[in-house]
Coordinates of C-alpha atoms in Angstrom, one line a residue:
Chain A
M94 CA 55.3 42.5 143.2
E95 CA 57.0 41.9 146.7
Y96 CA 59.0 44.5 148.5
Q97 CA 61.8 42.6 148.3
Q98 CA 61.5 42.9 144.7
I99 CA 60.9 45.9 144.5
K100 CA 63.8 47.2 146.6
N101 CA 66.1 44.9 144.8
T102 CA 64.8 46.4 141.2
F103 CA 65.7 49.6 142.4
W104 CA 69.2 49.2 143.7
V105 CA 69.6 47.7 140.0
I106 CA 68.0 50.7 138.1
I107 CA 70.8 52.5 140.8
G108 CA 73.4 50.2 139.7
A109 CA 72.6 50.9 136.3
W110 CA 72.8 54.4 136.2
L111 CA 76.3 54.6 138.3
A112 CA 77.9 52.3 136.0
N113 CA 77.0 54.3 133.0
L114 CA 78.6 57.3 135.1
V115 CA 82.0 55.5 135.2
Q116 CA 81.2 54.6 131.9
V117 CA 81.6 57.8 130.8
S118 CA 84.0 59.2 132.7
V119 CA 86.6 57.2 134.1
L120 CA 86.6 54.4 132.1
A121 CA 86.8 56.8 129.3
H122 CA 89.8 58.6 130.8
L123 CA 91.4 55.2 131.8
N124 CA 92.3 54.1 128.4
L125 CA 94.1 50.6 129.6
F126 CA 95.2 49.1 125.8
G127 CA 93.1 52.1 124.5
G128 CA 90.1 50.0 125.2
Q129 CA 87.2 50.8 126.7
P130 CA 84.7 48.2 128.0
N131 CA 81.1 48.0 128.2
L132 CA 80.3 47.7 131.8
I133 CA 76.2 47.4 131.1
A134 CA 77.8 43.8 129.7
I135 CA 79.7 43.1 132.7
G136 CA 77.6 43.5 135.2
A137 CA 74.8 41.7 133.1
V138 CA 78.0 38.7 132.9
C139 CA 77.8 38.9 136.9
F140 CA 73.7 38.7 137.1
L141 CA 73.6 35.7 135.0
L142 CA 76.5 33.7 136.8
L143 CA 74.7 35.0 140.3
G144 CA 71.3 33.2 138.7
R145 CA 69.5 36.3 139.3
T146 CA 68.7 36.4 135.0
N147 CA 65.3 38.7 135.8
L148 CA 67.5 41.9 137.9
G149 CA 70.1 41.2 134.9
L150 CA 67.5 41.9 132.0
I151 CA 66.0 45.1 134.2
W152 CA 70.1 45.8 134.6
I153 CA 70.4 45.2 130.5
Y154 CA 67.1 47.5 129.8
I155 CA 68.4 50.5 131.5
G156 CA 71.7 51.0 131.5
S157 CA 72.0 49.8 128.0
G158 CA 69.1 51.8 127.4
L159 CA 70.7 55.1 128.9
F160 CA 74.2 54.1 127.1
D161 CA 72.5 54.1 123.8
A162 CA 70.8 57.2 124.6
L163 CA 74.0 58.6 125.0
L164 CA 75.7 57.3 121.8
G165 CA 72.2 59.1 120.5
T166 CA 71.7 55.3 118.3
Y167 CA 68.8 53.7 120.7
G168 CA 68.8 49.5 120.3
I169 CA 72.5 49.7 118.5
T170 CA 74.2 47.7 121.8
T171 CA 70.9 46.8 124.3
A172 CA 69.8 44.9 121.3
P173 CA 72.4 42.6 120.8
L174 CA 73.1 42.3 124.2
L175 CA 69.7 41.1 125.0
F176 CA 69.9 39.0 122.2
A177 CA 73.4 37.4 123.6
Y178 CA 72.0 37.2 127.4
G179 CA 69.3 35.1 126.0
I180 CA 72.3 32.9 124.4
S181 CA 74.7 32.6 127.2
Y182 CA 71.4 31.9 129.7
L183 CA 70.9 28.4 127.4
L184 CA 74.1 27.6 127.7
L185 CA 74.6 28.0 131.2
R186 CA 71.7 26.5 132.4
H187 CA 71.9 23.7 129.5
I188 CA 75.4 22.6 128.4
F189 CA 78.2 24.0 131.1
N190 CA 77.5 21.9 133.5
N191 CA 79.1 22.3 137.1
L192 CA 80.3 26.2 135.5
P193 CA 84.0 25.5 134.7
W194 CA 85.8 29.1 134.6
L195 CA 86.8 29.1 131.6
A196 CA 82.8 28.7 130.5
T197 CA 82.5 31.9 132.3
I198 CA 85.0 33.7 130.8
I199 CA 83.0 32.3 127.1
I200 CA 80.4 34.1 128.4
G201 CA 81.3 37.0 129.2
L202 CA 83.4 37.0 126.1
I203 CA 80.1 36.7 124.4
L204 CA 77.9 39.2 126.3
L205 CA 81.0 42.2 126.5
G206 CA 81.3 41.3 122.1
S207 CA 77.3 41.0 121.8
S208 CA 77.1 45.0 123.6
E209 CA 79.0 46.5 120.2
V210 CA 79.5 44.6 118.0
L211 CA 76.9 46.0 115.6
I212 CA 78.6 49.5 115.9
A213 CA 82.1 48.0 114.9
I214 CA 80.2 46.6 111.9
K215 CA 78.6 49.3 111.2
Y216 CA 81.7 51.8 111.6
N217 CA 83.9 49.0 110.7
A218 CA 85.9 49.6 113.8
W219 CA 87.3 46.3 115.0
V220 CA 90.7 47.4 115.7
Q221 CA 88.9 48.9 118.1
Y222 CA 86.4 46.5 118.8
I223 CA 89.1 44.1 120.0
K224 CA 90.8 47.1 122.6
D225 CA 87.7 47.0 124.3
L226 CA 87.3 43.3 124.5
S227 CA 91.1 43.3 125.8
F228 CA 89.7 45.8 128.6
G229 CA 87.1 44.3 129.5
L230 CA 89.2 40.5 129.6
I231 CA 91.1 41.9 132.0
I232 CA 88.3 42.8 134.4
L233 CA 86.2 39.7 133.3
G234 CA 88.9 37.2 134.2
P235 CA 89.6 37.8 137.7
L236 CA 85.5 38.6 138.7
T237 CA 84.0 35.3 137.1
F238 CA 86.7 33.6 138.9
Y239 CA 85.6 35.2 142.2
I240 CA 81.7 35.2 141.3
K241 CA 82.3 31.0 140.1
E242 CA 83.6 30.4 143.8
K243 CA 80.8 31.9 145.0
S244 CA 78.1 31.2 143.0
S245 CA 76.2 28.3 143.0
A246 CA 72.9 28.7 140.9
Y247 CA 74.0 26.4 138.1
K248 CA 75.7 23.7 139.8
N249 CA 73.1 21.2 139.4
T250 CA 71.6 21.9 136.2
I251 CA 70.8 19.5 133.4
N252 CA 73.9 18.6 131.4
Y253 CA 72.0 17.8 127.6
K254 CA 73.9 16.4 124.9
F255 CA 73.9 17.7 121.0
Chain B
M195 CA 110.9 106.0 232.0
N196 CA 109.7 103.3 234.3
P197 CA 112.6 100.6 234.3
R198 CA 110.2 97.8 234.9
L199 CA 108.9 98.9 231.2
F200 CA 112.2 99.5 229.8
I201 CA 113.4 96.2 231.1
A202 CA 109.9 94.2 229.4
I203 CA 110.2 96.3 225.7
A204 CA 114.1 94.6 225.7
V205 CA 113.2 91.0 226.5
F206 CA 110.8 91.4 223.9
T207 CA 113.4 92.6 221.3
L208 CA 115.7 90.3 222.0
A209 CA 113.1 87.5 222.0
G210 CA 112.1 88.6 218.6
L211 CA 115.4 89.2 217.7
F212 CA 116.5 85.4 218.6
F213 CA 113.1 83.8 216.8
A214 CA 113.6 85.6 213.5
L215 CA 117.5 84.9 213.9
V216 CA 116.0 80.7 214.3
L217 CA 113.6 80.8 211.8
N218 CA 116.2 82.2 209.4
I219 CA 118.1 79.4 210.2
F220 CA 115.9 76.8 209.9
N221 CA 114.7 78.9 206.5
V222 CA 118.7 78.4 205.7
V223 CA 118.8 74.9 206.5
A224 CA 115.5 74.2 204.9
L225 CA 116.5 76.0 201.7
S226 CA 119.8 74.4 201.5
S227 CA 118.4 70.6 202.6
I228 CA 116.3 71.0 199.6
S229 CA 118.4 71.3 196.6
P230 CA 119.5 68.2 196.2
A231 CA 115.8 67.8 194.7
R232 CA 117.0 69.2 192.0
I233 CA 118.6 65.4 190.7
L234 CA 115.0 64.2 191.1
N235 CA 113.1 67.8 190.2
K236 CA 113.7 67.2 186.4
P237 CA 112.9 63.5 186.2
A238 CA 109.6 63.8 188.1
F239 CA 109.0 67.2 186.0
E240 CA 109.3 64.7 183.1
L241 CA 107.4 61.6 184.3
K242 CA 104.8 64.6 184.8
K243 CA 104.3 65.7 181.5
F244 CA 105.0 62.4 180.4
F245 CA 101.2 61.5 182.5
T246 CA 99.9 65.1 181.8
A247 CA 99.7 63.9 178.4
I248 CA 98.7 60.8 178.4
S249 CA 95.5 62.4 180.4
Q250 CA 95.0 65.0 177.4
I251 CA 95.3 62.6 174.9
N252 CA 92.0 62.0 174.2
S253 CA 91.3 65.7 174.2
L254 CA 94.3 66.0 171.8
R255 CA 93.1 63.7 169.8
G256 CA 89.4 64.9 169.3
E257 CA 91.5 68.3 168.9
N258 CA 94.0 66.7 166.4
Q259 CA 90.8 65.1 164.3
S260 CA 89.2 68.3 164.1
L261 CA 92.1 70.5 162.6
K262 CA 92.6 67.6 160.3
K263 CA 89.4 68.5 159.3
E264 CA 89.3 72.3 159.6
I265 CA 93.1 71.5 157.1
T266 CA 91.0 69.2 154.6
A267 CA 88.4 71.8 154.3
I268 CA 90.7 74.2 153.6
K269 CA 92.6 72.0 150.8
K270 CA 89.3 71.2 149.1
D271 CA 88.5 75.1 148.8
F272 CA 91.7 75.8 147.8
I273 CA 91.7 73.2 145.2
L274 CA 88.0 74.5 144.4
Q275 CA 89.5 78.2 143.9
S276 CA 92.2 77.1 142.2
E277 CA 90.1 75.3 139.6
I278 CA 87.6 77.7 139.3
I279 CA 90.4 79.9 138.4
E280 CA 91.7 77.8 136.3
K281 CA 88.0 77.3 134.6
N282 CA 87.8 80.9 134.3
A283 CA 91.1 81.3 132.4
E284 CA 90.5 78.4 130.4
I285 CA 87.2 80.0 129.8
K286 CA 88.4 83.3 129.0
E287 CA 91.3 81.9 126.4
Q288 CA 88.5 79.9 124.6
I289 CA 86.5 82.7 124.3
S290 CA 89.1 85.2 123.6
K291 CA 89.9 83.3 120.6
A292 CA 87.0 82.4 119.2
Q293 CA 85.9 86.3 118.8
N294 CA 89.4 86.8 116.6
S295 CA 87.9 84.5 114.7
T296 CA 85.3 87.3 114.5
Y297 CA 82.0 85.1 115.1
E298 CA 79.1 87.5 116.0
K299 CA 77.6 84.5 118.9
I300 CA 80.0 82.3 120.7
I301 CA 78.8 80.2 123.7
A302 CA 81.8 78.3 126.0
G303 CA 80.4 75.1 127.6
T304 CA 82.1 72.5 129.7
V305 CA 82.7 69.3 129.0
I306 CA 80.7 67.5 131.4
S307 CA 81.4 63.5 130.5
R308 CA 82.9 61.8 127.3
S309 CA 81.2 58.9 125.0
P310 CA 80.6 55.5 126.5
S311 CA 82.6 53.9 123.7
K312 CA 85.5 54.5 121.9
I313 CA 83.9 54.0 118.7
L314 CA 81.4 57.0 118.3
D315 CA 83.3 60.0 119.5
S316 CA 81.7 62.5 121.5
V317 CA 80.9 64.6 124.8
I318 CA 78.6 66.3 126.4
V319 CA 79.1 70.1 128.0
D320 CA 77.2 71.7 129.9
I321 CA 74.7 74.1 128.2
G322 CA 71.7 73.4 125.9
S323 CA 68.9 74.7 124.2
K324 CA 68.4 77.4 127.1
S325 CA 71.1 78.4 125.3
K326 CA 70.4 78.5 122.4
I327 CA 72.1 75.5 121.2
N328 CA 71.1 73.9 117.9
I329 CA 71.3 70.4 116.5
G330 CA 74.3 71.1 113.9
D331 CA 75.9 73.9 115.6
I332 CA 79.7 73.6 115.4
A333 CA 82.1 73.4 118.6
L334 CA 85.3 74.8 118.2
V335 CA 88.7 74.3 120.9
D336 CA 91.6 77.4 120.4
G337 CA 89.5 78.2 117.3
F338 CA 89.8 74.8 115.4
L339 CA 86.5 72.8 114.3
V340 CA 86.1 69.5 117.0
G341 CA 82.6 68.9 116.4
I342 CA 79.4 69.7 115.6
V343 CA 76.0 69.3 117.7
G344 CA 75.0 66.2 117.7
S345 CA 71.6 66.3 120.0
V346 CA 70.6 69.0 122.8
T347 CA 68.5 68.6 125.7
S348 CA 67.5 71.7 127.9
N349 CA 70.6 72.2 129.7
T350 CA 72.8 69.9 128.1
S351 CA 74.3 69.0 124.5
R352 CA 76.3 66.2 122.6
I353 CA 78.6 67.2 120.5
D354 CA 80.1 64.5 117.6
L355 CA 83.3 65.0 117.5
I356 CA 85.3 64.8 114.1
T357 CA 87.1 61.3 115.0
N358 CA 83.0 60.4 115.1
P359 CA 83.0 58.3 111.9
R360 CA 79.6 59.3 112.1
I361 CA 80.4 62.5 111.0
L362 CA 81.1 63.5 106.8
L363 CA 81.6 67.1 105.9
P364 CA 82.8 69.0 103.0
V365 CA 85.7 70.5 103.3
K366 CA 88.3 72.4 101.4
L367 CA 92.1 72.8 100.8
I368 CA 93.4 76.6 101.1
D369 CA 96.7 76.4 98.5
S370 CA 95.0 73.6 96.3
R371 CA 91.8 74.9 96.3
A372 CA 90.3 71.1 96.3
R373 CA 87.3 70.3 97.7
G374 CA 86.6 66.9 99.7
L375 CA 85.0 65.1 102.5
L376 CA 86.3 64.9 105.9
K377 CA 85.2 61.6 108.1
G378 CA 86.1 61.2 111.3
G379 CA 87.6 57.0 112.5
L380 CA 90.0 55.5 114.3
K381 CA 92.9 55.2 111.8
G382 CA 92.7 59.2 112.4
I383 CA 90.3 61.9 110.5
E384 CA 90.6 61.1 106.5
I385 CA 90.0 63.7 103.9
T386 CA 88.3 61.8 100.8
D387 CA 87.7 62.2 97.4
I388 CA 90.1 64.7 96.2
P389 CA 90.7 65.0 92.5
G390 CA 93.5 62.9 91.5
N391 CA 94.8 65.3 89.0
I392 CA 95.3 68.2 91.6
Q393 CA 98.8 68.6 93.5
V394 CA 98.3 68.7 97.2
S395 CA 101.0 69.7 99.8
E396 CA 101.7 69.1 103.8
K397 CA 101.2 70.8 105.7
E398 CA 98.4 72.1 103.5
G399 CA 95.5 74.0 105.8
V400 CA 92.0 72.3 105.2
V401 CA 89.1 74.5 106.6
T402 CA 85.0 74.0 106.4
D403 CA 83.5 74.3 103.0
A404 CA 80.5 76.2 102.1
S405 CA 79.0 73.7 100.1
D406 CA 76.8 72.6 103.0
S407 CA 75.0 75.3 104.1
K408 CA 74.5 73.6 107.5
I409 CA 78.2 74.2 108.7
L410 CA 79.4 77.8 108.6
P411 CA 82.4 78.5 105.8
G412 CA 85.9 78.5 106.6
I413 CA 86.5 77.6 110.0
P414 CA 90.2 76.1 110.4
I415 CA 90.3 71.9 111.0
G416 CA 93.8 71.1 110.5
T417 CA 96.5 70.5 108.1
I418 CA 97.3 68.0 105.3
D419 CA 99.8 65.2 107.4
S420 CA 100.4 62.3 104.7
A421 CA 98.4 60.5 101.5
I422 CA 97.1 57.5 102.8
S423 CA 96.0 56.5 99.0
A424 CA 97.9 55.3 96.0
E425 CA 99.3 57.3 93.4
S426 CA 97.0 55.6 90.9
E427 CA 94.0 56.4 92.5
I428 CA 91.6 58.5 90.5
L429 CA 90.3 59.9 94.2
K430 CA 93.0 60.3 96.6
K431 CA 92.8 60.2 100.5
F432 CA 94.7 62.4 102.8
L433 CA 94.8 61.7 106.6
L434 CA 94.1 65.3 108.6
R435 CA 96.4 66.3 111.8
S436 CA 94.7 68.7 114.3
P437 CA 96.5 70.8 116.5
I438 CA 93.8 69.6 119.4
N439 CA 94.1 67.0 121.3
F440 CA 90.6 65.8 121.0
S441 CA 91.2 63.5 124.5
N442 CA 92.2 66.5 126.8
F443 CA 90.1 69.2 126.0
E444 CA 87.9 70.5 128.4
V445 CA 86.2 73.9 127.8
L446 CA 85.1 74.7 124.1
V447 CA 82.7 77.1 122.6
I448 CA 80.2 77.0 120.3
V449 CA 79.1 78.6 117.3
P450 CA 75.6 79.3 117.4
T451 CA 74.2 78.1 113.9
N452 CA 73.4 82.3 113.2
G453 CA 76.4 83.3 114.4
I454 CA 77.9 83.2 110.4
P455 CA 81.9 85.4 110.5
T456 CA 81.6 89.1 110.3
N457 CA 84.4 89.0 107.6

């Protein structure tokens, strides 16, 4: 492992920890539309759109693992988020050519939605789920637009047809 | 007296008087001639002050910044002190309320963070196994049940609030003596499984029930708010109203499982 990779990994771990701190403090009190979106999922969207897939995986493992530990149920957000991350990666690589902005929003919603889907199913908490998605979408909209403008990670990928 | 000496003294005296007179006149003339300077003096003084101020700006800026820092530090100290006083008052209030509820042992804790998900509502407090907190201990705010300890580390504990859908507690209604189950949820706290033949009145008090040995009996939870089940249903459902604002409290007390009420 190169020095730069170790450094990036270190900062991603620190970032995931900080995201959890923000999640349980600022976001827990903010209550915009009564929602509390998953920052780890939003962060994963950024890594995916920036083409830093490996760092995104570390982000999810550490951040979502900590998230689950705080909830007291291991894997309840990590597992679906990892699954959605994989699916989104495939979508980005093979279907969304040139990455339109709407596609980034869809990818964001897939990841954000997946992170809480098991909790929503288990406790039948769909109203809160929608509220969390609404709040998350407000953050995702400008964020993905900015990243899409800055990133060229997926601009020259092959466009498969089903 | 020698007349020549007398003449010499007289001459010198006259000469002295003459020079004194001349010098005085000069002085008066000089002073008088300078008086128009007062017209220029004021603006010159102001100008000097201006240039002095310019020359002092750097040092004043430094001084201002150090004063600002001092004020900030004092403000911070003041806020911290106020916060400590507030916290102490709140802790004292919580302890006195819990002591009135006659529990043998209570431990006050401060909320350090909240749940990362709104669905599974919980708080994390700054007391853990070092303070003899165990899983299943109850948490009170103003003497009302707010949650149950879900997990414990040495210095922190996670308290699952009764609004959390994971919580399922046996409860008793005070007037009708009906027994039911408390279930947390986003629609509110529900009291379920109340037999349909029992008349339940609104504002009826709800307390914990002894049928679950893990939870202390007789702890106030809230009052019945409204029925949410149909009249025809065999088992009725009610919404519970708690006087506690679950998203706002900062301090709570935990009653360890051995803290059984003394009366």
